[in-house]
């Protein structure tokens, strides 16, 4: 795929990575846009929101939207695999009085479902099928632009190209235990190879770094990407005591901090490449200027 300009390439990357709206979210956003349009104070603002309303309304009314004929955004896949792994990581690293994953079938099924979800998402992100909107496919299309952006560490682009090679790269049954498990156990019913979570984390680390480079190159990042810990562990008060839930929150944050580090550090030597991050932050600064009277008083005195 070729683009007329780098801006066109960025627009394509955003269209593939961005999460598609849930019907309820789309309608809520449309209602908000209409409110902004009605309360606009200038003709320019009114015209802007009128265009936004029209575009979103056309999207909601389209057959593509109504029939769900669009892929999951890569952002959604990346964030979901991180959410599942961070929660499982927390449970793995906190000792609790009860062990519901052994005592109750519901929790055992939750853990199995979360584990399978992680492997399924890994498969989606590295899919070689040209019909899929995979991270592997996106990287092959925009990697040249990302390489020239200065965001990659020295030698990092070459490492990624080697790791993402279709036949001899990392994500094969030979080189990735996670992909071996996914292909042998989940995609097919062939065997049950043993796997350690540390091996899965290595794969997630690589994918997070690739996704981060594309995201930092094409956009300003994702604001508030992860669910609040209170939301993640809500409803568990009858199983875990307050101290245990506090520890679960802390351990989940430990994993999220790992992810943030993976996204900003080189795959070659693990050095921090830049201060930029794929996770945008909103900052507010207040600049107070002295009034004319205040300036006059200062000069007089």
PDB file of C-alpha atoms in Angstrom:
ATOM      1  CA  UNK A   1       0.000   0.000   0.000  1.00  0.00           C
ATOM      2  CA  UNK A   2       1.331   3.416  -0.985  1.00  0.00           C
ATOM      3  CA  UNK A   3       0.303   6.836   0.310  1.00  0.00           C
ATOM      4  CA  UNK A   4       0.453  10.267  -1.280  1.00  0.00           C
ATOM      5  CA  UNK A   5       1.842  11.777   1.919  1.00  0.00           C
ATOM      6  CA  UNK A   6       2.856  10.913   5.463  1.00  0.00           C
ATOM      7  CA  UNK A   7      -0.340  12.545   6.722  1.00  0.00           C
ATOM      8  CA  UNK A   8      -2.336  10.075   4.635  1.00  0.00           C
ATOM      9  CA  UNK A   9      -0.323   7.243   6.174  1.00  0.00           C
ATOM     10  CA  UNK A  10      -1.069   8.572   9.658  1.00  0.00           C
ATOM     11  CA  UNK A  11      -4.770   8.816   8.855  1.00  0.00           C
ATOM     12  CA  UNK A  12      -4.744   5.200   7.707  1.00  0.00           C
ATOM     13  CA  UNK A  13      -2.931   4.089  10.875  1.00  0.00           C
ATOM     14  CA  UNK A  14      -5.475   5.879  13.055  1.00  0.00           C
ATOM     15  CA  UNK A  15      -8.382   4.329  11.160  1.00  0.00           C
ATOM     16  CA  UNK A  16      -6.972   0.847  11.790  1.00  0.00           C
ATOM     17  CA  UNK A  17      -5.949   1.355  15.407  1.00  0.00           C
ATOM     18  CA  UNK A  18      -8.915   3.405  16.672  1.00  0.00           C
ATOM     19  CA  UNK A  19     -11.650   1.625  18.579  1.00  0.00           C
ATOM     20  CA  UNK A  20     -15.007   1.534  16.813  1.00  0.00           C
ATOM     21  CA  UNK A  21     -17.920   3.003  18.724  1.00  0.00           C
ATOM     22  CA  UNK A  22     -20.479   0.868  20.515  1.00  0.00           C
ATOM     23  CA  UNK A  23     -24.005   1.798  19.309  1.00  0.00           C
ATOM     24  CA  UNK A  24     -24.882   3.305  22.702  1.00  0.00           C
ATOM     25  CA  UNK A  25     -21.652   5.314  22.782  1.00  0.00           C
ATOM     26  CA  UNK A  26     -22.253   6.498  19.221  1.00  0.00           C
ATOM     27  CA  UNK A  27     -25.740   7.757  20.037  1.00  0.00           C
ATOM     28  CA  UNK A  28     -24.538   9.470  23.220  1.00  0.00           C
ATOM     29  CA  UNK A  29     -21.774  11.173  21.278  1.00  0.00           C
ATOM     30  CA  UNK A  30     -24.246  12.263  18.597  1.00  0.00           C
ATOM     31  CA  UNK A  31     -26.499  13.788  21.262  1.00  0.00           C
ATOM     32  CA  UNK A  32     -23.523  15.656  22.709  1.00  0.00           C
ATOM     33  CA  UNK A  33     -22.504  16.964  19.288  1.00  0.00           C
ATOM     34  CA  UNK A  34     -26.034  18.249  18.708  1.00  0.00           C
ATOM     35  CA  UNK A  35     -25.935  20.046  22.052  1.00  0.00           C
ATOM     36  CA  UNK A  36     -22.612  21.655  21.131  1.00  0.00           C
ATOM     37  CA  UNK A  37     -24.070  22.724  17.800  1.00  0.00           C
ATOM     38  CA  UNK A  38     -27.122  24.332  19.421  1.00  0.00           C
ATOM     39  CA  UNK A  39     -25.045  26.195  21.998  1.00  0.00           C
ATOM     40  CA  UNK A  40     -22.297  27.346  19.604  1.00  0.00           C
ATOM     41  CA  UNK A  41     -21.466  31.037  20.012  1.00  0.00           C
ATOM     42  CA  UNK A  42     -20.075  31.675  16.549  1.00  0.00           C
ATOM     43  CA  UNK A  43     -20.962  30.749  12.997  1.00  0.00           C
ATOM     44  CA  UNK A  44     -17.615  28.986  12.650  1.00  0.00           C
ATOM     45  CA  UNK A  45     -18.198  26.776  15.709  1.00  0.00           C
ATOM     46  CA  UNK A  46     -21.776  26.074  14.620  1.00  0.00           C
ATOM     47  CA  UNK A  47     -20.571  25.023  11.184  1.00  0.00           C
ATOM     48  CA  UNK A  48     -17.906  22.784  12.691  1.00  0.00           C
ATOM     49  CA  UNK A  49     -20.345  20.891  14.931  1.00  0.00           C
ATOM     50  CA  UNK A  50     -22.873  20.689  12.100  1.00  0.00           C
ATOM     51  CA  UNK A  51     -20.297  18.810  10.035  1.00  0.00           C
ATOM     52  CA  UNK A  52     -19.456  16.534  12.981  1.00  0.00           C
ATOM     53  CA  UNK A  53     -23.151  15.761  13.527  1.00  0.00           C
ATOM     54  CA  UNK A  54     -23.672  15.003   9.856  1.00  0.00           C
ATOM     55  CA  UNK A  55     -20.605  12.742   9.628  1.00  0.00           C
ATOM     56  CA  UNK A  56     -21.440  10.789  12.775  1.00  0.00           C
ATOM     57  CA  UNK A  57     -25.100  10.448  11.800  1.00  0.00           C
ATOM     58  CA  UNK A  58     -24.095   9.075   8.393  1.00  0.00           C
ATOM     59  CA  UNK A  59     -21.782   6.604  10.138  1.00  0.00           C
ATOM     60  CA  UNK A  60     -24.559   5.433  12.493  1.00  0.00           C
ATOM     61  CA  UNK A  61     -26.974   5.019   9.576  1.00  0.00           C
ATOM     62  CA  UNK A  62     -24.477   3.141   7.413  1.00  0.00           C
ATOM     63  CA  UNK A  63     -24.937  -0.562   6.700  1.00  0.00           C
ATOM     64  CA  UNK A  64     -21.360  -1.139   7.865  1.00  0.00           C
ATOM     65  CA  UNK A  65     -22.179   0.167  11.330  1.00  0.00           C
ATOM     66  CA  UNK A  66     -25.618  -1.482  11.579  1.00  0.00           C
ATOM     67  CA  UNK A  67     -24.304  -4.874  10.527  1.00  0.00           C
ATOM     68  CA  UNK A  68     -21.068  -4.680  12.521  1.00  0.00           C
ATOM     69  CA  UNK A  69     -19.002  -4.997   9.355  1.00  0.00           C
ATOM     70  CA  UNK A  70     -15.826  -3.502  10.768  1.00  0.00           C
ATOM     71  CA  UNK A  71     -12.879  -4.988  12.677  1.00  0.00           C
ATOM     72  CA  UNK A  72     -11.963  -4.414  16.286  1.00  0.00           C
ATOM     73  CA  UNK A  73      -9.521  -1.535  16.516  1.00  0.00           C
ATOM     74  CA  UNK A  74      -5.933  -2.501  17.305  1.00  0.00           C
ATOM     75  CA  UNK A  75      -6.048  -0.100  20.271  1.00  0.00           C
ATOM     76  CA  UNK A  76      -8.915  -2.088  21.757  1.00  0.00           C
ATOM     77  CA  UNK A  77      -7.072  -5.380  21.272  1.00  0.00           C
ATOM     78  CA  UNK A  78      -3.870  -4.090  22.867  1.00  0.00           C
ATOM     79  CA  UNK A  79      -5.623  -2.499  25.838  1.00  0.00           C
ATOM     80  CA  UNK A  80      -7.799  -5.567  26.403  1.00  0.00           C
ATOM     81  CA  UNK A  81      -4.863  -7.969  26.447  1.00  0.00           C
ATOM     82  CA  UNK A  82      -3.122  -5.675  28.946  1.00  0.00           C
ATOM     83  CA  UNK A  83      -6.238  -5.476  31.131  1.00  0.00           C
ATOM     84  CA  UNK A  84      -6.621  -9.259  31.275  1.00  0.00           C
ATOM     85  CA  UNK A  85      -2.935  -9.878  31.933  1.00  0.00           C
ATOM     86  CA  UNK A  86      -2.711  -7.155  34.599  1.00  0.00           C
ATOM     87  CA  UNK A  87      -5.655  -8.644  36.518  1.00  0.00           C
ATOM     88  CA  UNK A  88      -4.245 -12.176  36.308  1.00  0.00           C
ATOM     89  CA  UNK A  89      -0.800 -10.865  37.299  1.00  0.00           C
ATOM     90  CA  UNK A  90      -2.330  -9.274  40.402  1.00  0.00           C
ATOM     91  CA  UNK A  91      -3.954 -12.527  41.511  1.00  0.00           C
ATOM     92  CA  UNK A  92      -0.719 -14.418  40.864  1.00  0.00           C
ATOM     93  CA  UNK A  93       1.299 -12.081  43.067  1.00  0.00           C
ATOM     94  CA  UNK A  94      -0.968 -11.638  46.092  1.00  0.00           C
ATOM     95  CA  UNK A  95      -1.311 -14.264  48.820  1.00  0.00           C
ATOM     96  CA  UNK A  96      -4.893 -14.450  50.095  1.00  0.00           C
ATOM     97  CA  UNK A  97      -6.678 -16.379  52.801  1.00  0.00           C
ATOM     98  CA  UNK A  98      -9.026 -17.956  50.287  1.00  0.00           C
ATOM     99  CA  UNK A  99      -8.146 -19.421  46.893  1.00  0.00           C
ATOM    100  CA  UNK A 100     -11.377 -19.049  44.910  1.00  0.00           C
ATOM    101  CA  UNK A 101      -9.695 -20.200  41.697  1.00  0.00           C
ATOM    102  CA  UNK A 102      -9.360 -23.659  43.243  1.00  0.00           C
ATOM    103  CA  UNK A 103     -12.419 -23.633  45.471  1.00  0.00           C
ATOM    104  CA  UNK A 104     -15.083 -22.372  43.057  1.00  0.00           C
ATOM    105  CA  UNK A 105     -15.812 -23.394  39.465  1.00  0.00           C
ATOM    106  CA  UNK A 106     -16.867 -19.854  38.525  1.00  0.00           C
ATOM    107  CA  UNK A 107     -13.460 -18.378  39.325  1.00  0.00           C
ATOM    108  CA  UNK A 108     -11.660 -21.284  37.661  1.00  0.00           C
ATOM    109  CA  UNK A 109     -13.704 -20.662  34.514  1.00  0.00           C
ATOM    110  CA  UNK A 110     -12.968 -16.921  34.713  1.00  0.00           C
ATOM    111  CA  UNK A 111      -9.240 -17.617  34.834  1.00  0.00           C
ATOM    112  CA  UNK A 112      -9.441 -20.079  31.955  1.00  0.00           C
ATOM    113  CA  UNK A 113     -11.535 -17.656  29.921  1.00  0.00           C
ATOM    114  CA  UNK A 114      -9.123 -14.795  30.564  1.00  0.00           C
ATOM    115  CA  UNK A 115      -6.147 -16.954  29.643  1.00  0.00           C
ATOM    116  CA  UNK A 116      -7.760 -18.084  26.392  1.00  0.00           C
ATOM    117  CA  UNK A 117      -8.734 -14.491  25.586  1.00  0.00           C
ATOM    118  CA  UNK A 118      -5.098 -13.398  25.870  1.00  0.00           C
ATOM    119  CA  UNK A 119      -3.985 -16.096  23.437  1.00  0.00           C
ATOM    120  CA  UNK A 120      -6.812 -15.283  21.026  1.00  0.00           C
ATOM    121  CA  UNK A 121      -5.878 -11.603  20.982  1.00  0.00           C
ATOM    122  CA  UNK A 122      -2.217 -12.473  20.431  1.00  0.00           C
ATOM    123  CA  UNK A 123      -3.303 -14.426  17.370  1.00  0.00           C
ATOM    124  CA  UNK A 124      -5.334 -11.485  16.046  1.00  0.00           C
ATOM    125  CA  UNK A 125      -2.485  -9.015  16.510  1.00  0.00           C
ATOM    126  CA  UNK A 126       0.082 -11.104  14.625  1.00  0.00           C
ATOM    127  CA  UNK A 127      -2.221 -12.631  12.012  1.00  0.00           C
ATOM    128  CA  UNK A 128      -0.637 -13.144   8.595  1.00  0.00           C
ATOM    129  CA  UNK A 129      -3.980 -13.136   6.775  1.00  0.00           C
ATOM    130  CA  UNK A 130      -4.173 -10.065   4.534  1.00  0.00           C
ATOM    131  CA  UNK A 131      -7.909  -9.834   5.240  1.00  0.00           C
ATOM    132  CA  UNK A 132      -7.193  -9.081   8.901  1.00  0.00           C
ATOM    133  CA  UNK A 133      -6.490  -5.635  10.331  1.00  0.00           C
ATOM    134  CA  UNK A 134      -3.584  -6.950  12.383  1.00  0.00           C
ATOM    135  CA  UNK A 135      -0.727  -5.091  14.027  1.00  0.00           C
ATOM    136  CA  UNK A 136       1.667  -7.163  11.915  1.00  0.00           C
ATOM    137  CA  UNK A 137       0.005  -5.929   8.720  1.00  0.00           C
ATOM    138  CA  UNK A 138      -0.122  -2.309   9.900  1.00  0.00           C
ATOM    139  CA  UNK A 139       3.555  -2.340  10.829  1.00  0.00           C
ATOM    140  CA  UNK A 140       4.550  -3.670   7.405  1.00  0.00           C
ATOM    141  CA  UNK A 141       2.662  -0.773   5.795  1.00  0.00           C
ATOM    142  CA  UNK A 142       3.850   2.159   7.927  1.00  0.00           C
ATOM    143  CA  UNK A 143       7.202   0.961   9.339  1.00  0.00           C
ATOM    144  CA  UNK A 144       9.165   3.110   6.872  1.00  0.00           C
ATOM    145  CA  UNK A 145       7.510   6.280   8.167  1.00  0.00           C
ATOM    146  CA  UNK A 146       7.972   5.223  11.804  1.00  0.00           C
ATOM    147  CA  UNK A 147      11.647   4.473  11.194  1.00  0.00           C
ATOM    148  CA  UNK A 148      12.221   7.979   9.829  1.00  0.00           C
ATOM    149  CA  UNK A 149      10.329   9.605  12.709  1.00  0.00           C
ATOM    150  CA  UNK A 150      13.224   9.288  15.128  1.00  0.00           C
ATOM    151  CA  UNK A 151      11.087   7.395  17.653  1.00  0.00           C
ATOM    152  CA  UNK A 152      12.937   4.086  17.294  1.00  0.00           C
ATOM    153  CA  UNK A 153      16.106   3.425  19.228  1.00  0.00           C
ATOM    154  CA  UNK A 154      19.311   2.571  17.400  1.00  0.00           C
ATOM    155  CA  UNK A 155      18.969  -0.800  15.691  1.00  0.00           C
ATOM    156  CA  UNK A 156      15.429  -1.211  16.976  1.00  0.00           C
ATOM    157  CA  UNK A 157      13.699  -1.093  13.603  1.00  0.00           C
ATOM    158  CA  UNK A 158      15.900  -3.931  12.377  1.00  0.00           C
ATOM    159  CA  UNK A 159      15.044  -6.004  15.448  1.00  0.00           C
ATOM    160  CA  UNK A 160      11.327  -5.481  14.864  1.00  0.00           C
ATOM    161  CA  UNK A 161      11.605  -6.373  11.180  1.00  0.00           C
ATOM    162  CA  UNK A 162      13.385  -9.584  12.159  1.00  0.00           C
ATOM    163  CA  UNK A 163      10.846 -10.431  14.868  1.00  0.00           C
ATOM    164  CA  UNK A 164       7.860  -9.763  12.590  1.00  0.00           C
ATOM    165  CA  UNK A 165       9.132 -11.753   9.587  1.00  0.00           C
ATOM    166  CA  UNK A 166       6.240 -13.829   8.250  1.00  0.00           C
ATOM    167  CA  UNK A 167       7.993 -17.210   8.152  1.00  0.00           C
ATOM    168  CA  UNK A 168      11.172 -16.910  10.223  1.00  0.00           C
ATOM    169  CA  UNK A 169      10.161 -14.281  12.777  1.00  0.00           C
ATOM    170  CA  UNK A 170       9.298 -14.588  16.438  1.00  0.00           C
ATOM    171  CA  UNK A 171       5.603 -15.407  16.185  1.00  0.00           C
ATOM    172  CA  UNK A 172       5.908 -18.974  14.953  1.00  0.00           C
ATOM    173  CA  UNK A 173       5.429 -22.301  16.706  1.00  0.00           C
ATOM    174  CA  UNK A 174       9.201 -22.695  16.814  1.00  0.00           C
ATOM    175  CA  UNK A 175      10.105 -19.333  18.322  1.00  0.00           C
ATOM    176  CA  UNK A 176       7.096 -18.432  20.481  1.00  0.00           C
ATOM    177  CA  UNK A 177       5.723 -20.746  23.153  1.00  0.00           C
ATOM    178  CA  UNK A 178       2.644 -18.543  23.329  1.00  0.00           C
ATOM    179  CA  UNK A 179       1.907 -19.031  19.624  1.00  0.00           C
ATOM    180  CA  UNK A 180       2.613 -22.754  19.941  1.00  0.00           C
ATOM    181  CA  UNK A 181       0.050 -23.002  22.733  1.00  0.00           C
ATOM    182  CA  UNK A 182      -2.457 -20.886  20.822  1.00  0.00           C
ATOM    183  CA  UNK A 183      -2.127 -22.928  17.633  1.00  0.00           C
ATOM    184  CA  UNK A 184      -2.002 -26.363  19.273  1.00  0.00           C
ATOM    185  CA  UNK A 185      -4.597 -25.898  22.014  1.00  0.00           C
ATOM    186  CA  UNK A 186      -6.937 -23.029  21.139  1.00  0.00           C
ATOM    187  CA  UNK A 187      -7.044 -22.901  17.338  1.00  0.00           C
ATOM    188  CA  UNK A 188      -6.803 -26.706  17.143  1.00  0.00           C
ATOM    189  CA  UNK A 189      -7.030 -29.704  19.463  1.00  0.00           C
ATOM    190  CA  UNK A 190      -3.625 -31.257  18.866  1.00  0.00           C
ATOM    191  CA  UNK A 191      -1.616 -31.184  22.095  1.00  0.00           C
ATOM    192  CA  UNK A 192      -1.121 -29.302  25.364  1.00  0.00           C
ATOM    193  CA  UNK A 193       2.385 -27.792  25.432  1.00  0.00           C
ATOM    194  CA  UNK A 194       3.530 -26.323  28.746  1.00  0.00           C
ATOM    195  CA  UNK A 195       3.963 -22.575  28.924  1.00  0.00           C
ATOM    196  CA  UNK A 196       5.072 -20.028  31.508  1.00  0.00           C
ATOM    197  CA  UNK A 197       3.509 -16.588  31.919  1.00  0.00           C
ATOM    198  CA  UNK A 198       6.950 -15.003  31.624  1.00  0.00           C
ATOM    199  CA  UNK A 199       7.042 -16.245  28.026  1.00  0.00           C
ATOM    200  CA  UNK A 200       3.674 -14.645  27.306  1.00  0.00           C
ATOM    201  CA  UNK A 201       4.907 -11.370  28.784  1.00  0.00           C
ATOM    202  CA  UNK A 202       7.852 -11.372  26.381  1.00  0.00           C
ATOM    203  CA  UNK A 203       5.426 -11.521  23.457  1.00  0.00           C
ATOM    204  CA  UNK A 204       3.179  -8.840  24.958  1.00  0.00           C
ATOM    205  CA  UNK A 205       6.234  -6.616  25.526  1.00  0.00           C
ATOM    206  CA  UNK A 206       7.222  -6.832  21.852  1.00  0.00           C
ATOM    207  CA  UNK A 207       3.700  -6.084  20.622  1.00  0.00           C
ATOM    208  CA  UNK A 208       3.289  -3.189  23.061  1.00  0.00           C
ATOM    209  CA  UNK A 209       6.487  -1.569  21.815  1.00  0.00           C
ATOM    210  CA  UNK A 210       5.482  -1.917  18.155  1.00  0.00           C
ATOM    211  CA  UNK A 211       2.005  -0.553  18.884  1.00  0.00           C
ATOM    212  CA  UNK A 212       3.492   2.293  20.928  1.00  0.00           C
ATOM    213  CA  UNK A 213       5.787   3.366  18.085  1.00  0.00           C
ATOM    214  CA  UNK A 214       2.902   3.455  15.611  1.00  0.00           C
ATOM    215  CA  UNK A 215       0.660   5.290  18.079  1.00  0.00           C
ATOM    216  CA  UNK A 216       3.276   7.895  19.040  1.00  0.00           C
ATOM    217  CA  UNK A 217       4.046   8.502  15.370  1.00  0.00           C
ATOM    218  CA  UNK A 218       0.434   8.830  14.219  1.00  0.00           C
ATOM    219  CA  UNK A 219      -1.339  10.504  17.161  1.00  0.00           C
ATOM    220  CA  UNK A 220      -0.966  12.217  20.532  1.00  0.00           C
ATOM    221  CA  UNK A 221      -1.828   9.008  22.383  1.00  0.00           C
ATOM    222  CA  UNK A 222      -4.725   7.483  24.279  1.00  0.00           C
ATOM    223  CA  UNK A 223      -6.129   9.407  27.223  1.00  0.00           C
ATOM    224  CA  UNK A 224      -7.014   7.347  30.329  1.00  0.00           C
ATOM    225  CA  UNK A 225      -6.401   4.001  28.594  1.00  0.00           C
ATOM    226  CA  UNK A 226      -7.022   1.633  31.502  1.00  0.00           C
ATOM    227  CA  UNK A 227      -9.977   0.929  33.758  1.00  0.00           C
ATOM    228  CA  UNK A 228      -9.825   2.152  37.331  1.00  0.00           C
ATOM    229  CA  UNK A 229      -8.607  -0.530  39.720  1.00  0.00           C
ATOM    230  CA  UNK A 230     -11.678  -0.089  41.900  1.00  0.00           C
ATOM    231  CA  UNK A 231     -13.785  -1.037  38.886  1.00  0.00           C
ATOM    232  CA  UNK A 232     -11.622  -4.044  38.033  1.00  0.00           C
ATOM    233  CA  UNK A 233     -11.854  -5.571  41.508  1.00  0.00           C
ATOM    234  CA  UNK A 234     -15.328  -4.387  42.470  1.00  0.00           C
ATOM    235  CA  UNK A 235     -17.674  -7.097  43.708  1.00  0.00           C
ATOM    236  CA  UNK A 236     -14.897  -9.151  45.321  1.00  0.00           C
ATOM    237  CA  UNK A 237     -15.399  -7.787  48.835  1.00  0.00           C
ATOM    238  CA  UNK A 238     -17.090 -11.008  49.977  1.00  0.00           C
ATOM    239  CA  UNK A 239     -14.085 -13.088  48.903  1.00  0.00           C
ATOM    240  CA  UNK A 240     -11.086 -10.884  49.705  1.00  0.00           C
ATOM    241  CA  UNK A 241     -10.582  -8.614  52.694  1.00  0.00           C
ATOM    242  CA  UNK A 242      -9.746  -4.894  52.292  1.00  0.00           C
ATOM    243  CA  UNK A 243      -6.003  -5.446  52.754  1.00  0.00           C
ATOM    244  CA  UNK A 244      -5.993  -8.133  50.062  1.00  0.00           C
ATOM    245  CA  UNK A 245      -7.933  -5.970  47.618  1.00  0.00           C
ATOM    246  CA  UNK A 246      -5.482  -3.127  48.289  1.00  0.00           C
ATOM    247  CA  UNK A 247      -2.629  -5.502  47.453  1.00  0.00           C
ATOM    248  CA  UNK A 248      -4.409  -6.612  44.270  1.00  0.00           C
ATOM    249  CA  UNK A 249      -4.732  -2.982  43.191  1.00  0.00           C
ATOM    250  CA  UNK A 250      -1.042  -2.388  43.901  1.00  0.00           C
ATOM    251  CA  UNK A 251       0.086  -5.447  41.941  1.00  0.00           C
ATOM    252  CA  UNK A 252      -2.118  -4.559  38.995  1.00  0.00           C
ATOM    253  CA  UNK A 253      -0.489  -1.129  38.973  1.00  0.00           C
ATOM    254  CA  UNK A 254       2.920  -2.827  39.030  1.00  0.00           C
ATOM    255  CA  UNK A 255       2.074  -4.621  35.800  1.00  0.00           C
ATOM    256  CA  UNK A 256       0.657  -1.482  34.174  1.00  0.00           C
ATOM    257  CA  UNK A 257       3.897   0.304  35.041  1.00  0.00           C
ATOM    258  CA  UNK A 258       5.781  -2.515  33.334  1.00  0.00           C
ATOM    259  CA  UNK A 259       3.671  -1.989  30.229  1.00  0.00           C
ATOM    260  CA  UNK A 260       4.310   1.759  30.206  1.00  0.00           C
ATOM    261  CA  UNK A 261       8.023   1.052  30.461  1.00  0.00           C
ATOM    262  CA  UNK A 262       7.893  -1.495  27.625  1.00  0.00           C
ATOM    263  CA  UNK A 263       6.210   1.095  25.420  1.00  0.00           C
ATOM    264  CA  UNK A 264       8.941   3.710  25.858  1.00  0.00           C
ATOM    265  CA  UNK A 265      12.108   1.605  26.106  1.00  0.00           C
ATOM    266  CA  UNK A 266      14.233   0.130  23.325  1.00  0.00           C
ATOM    267  CA  UNK A 267      13.931  -3.542  22.445  1.00  0.00           C
ATOM    268  CA  UNK A 268      17.689  -3.587  21.813  1.00  0.00           C
ATOM    269  CA  UNK A 269      19.187  -2.505  25.163  1.00  0.00           C
ATOM    270  CA  UNK A 270      16.094  -1.592  27.234  1.00  0.00           C
ATOM    271  CA  UNK A 271      17.185   2.048  27.412  1.00  0.00           C
ATOM    272  CA  UNK A 272      14.568   4.781  27.494  1.00  0.00           C
ATOM    273  CA  UNK A 273      14.377   6.198  23.987  1.00  0.00           C
ATOM    274  CA  UNK A 274      12.295   9.315  24.614  1.00  0.00           C
ATOM    275  CA  UNK A 275       9.959  10.989  27.065  1.00  0.00           C
ATOM    276  CA  UNK A 276       7.015  10.469  24.727  1.00  0.00           C
ATOM    277  CA  UNK A 277       4.419   7.820  25.534  1.00  0.00           C
ATOM    278  CA  UNK A 278       1.461   6.276  23.705  1.00  0.00           C
ATOM    279  CA  UNK A 279      -0.604   7.101  26.774  1.00  0.00           C
ATOM    280  CA  UNK A 280      -1.553  10.758  26.626  1.00  0.00           C
ATOM    281  CA  UNK A 281      -1.990  12.808  29.765  1.00  0.00           C
ATOM    282  CA  UNK A 282      -4.079  15.903  30.307  1.00  0.00           C
ATOM    283  CA  UNK A 283      -2.240  18.654  32.124  1.00  0.00           C
ATOM    284  CA  UNK A 284      -3.590  22.007  33.189  1.00  0.00           C
ATOM    285  CA  UNK A 285      -1.396  24.985  33.921  1.00  0.00           C
ATOM    286  CA  UNK A 286      -2.470  28.340  35.277  1.00  0.00           C
ATOM    287  CA  UNK A 287      -0.619  31.469  34.234  1.00  0.00           C
ATOM    288  CA  UNK A 288      -1.624  34.490  36.326  1.00  0.00           C
ATOM    289  CA  UNK A 289      -0.703  37.837  34.825  1.00  0.00           C
ATOM    290  CA  UNK A 290      -0.597  40.918  37.074  1.00  0.00           C
ATOM    291  CA  UNK A 291      -3.209  43.550  36.334  1.00  0.00           C
ATOM    292  CA  UNK A 292      -2.341  47.027  35.084  1.00  0.00           C
ATOM    293  CA  UNK A 293      -3.131  48.505  38.498  1.00  0.00           C
ATOM    294  CA  UNK A 294      -0.881  45.989  40.175  1.00  0.00           C
ATOM    295  CA  UNK A 295       1.970  46.841  37.788  1.00  0.00           C
ATOM    296  CA  UNK A 296       1.503  50.542  38.470  1.00  0.00           C
ATOM    297  CA  UNK A 297       1.563  49.980  42.231  1.00  0.00           C
ATOM    298  CA  UNK A 298       4.745  47.942  41.933  1.00  0.00           C
ATOM    299  CA  UNK A 299       6.469  50.655  39.937  1.00  0.00           C
ATOM    300  CA  UNK A 300       5.375  53.387  42.324  1.00  0.00           C
ATOM    301  CA  UNK A 301       6.616  51.616  45.379  1.00  0.00           C
TER     302      UNK A 301
END
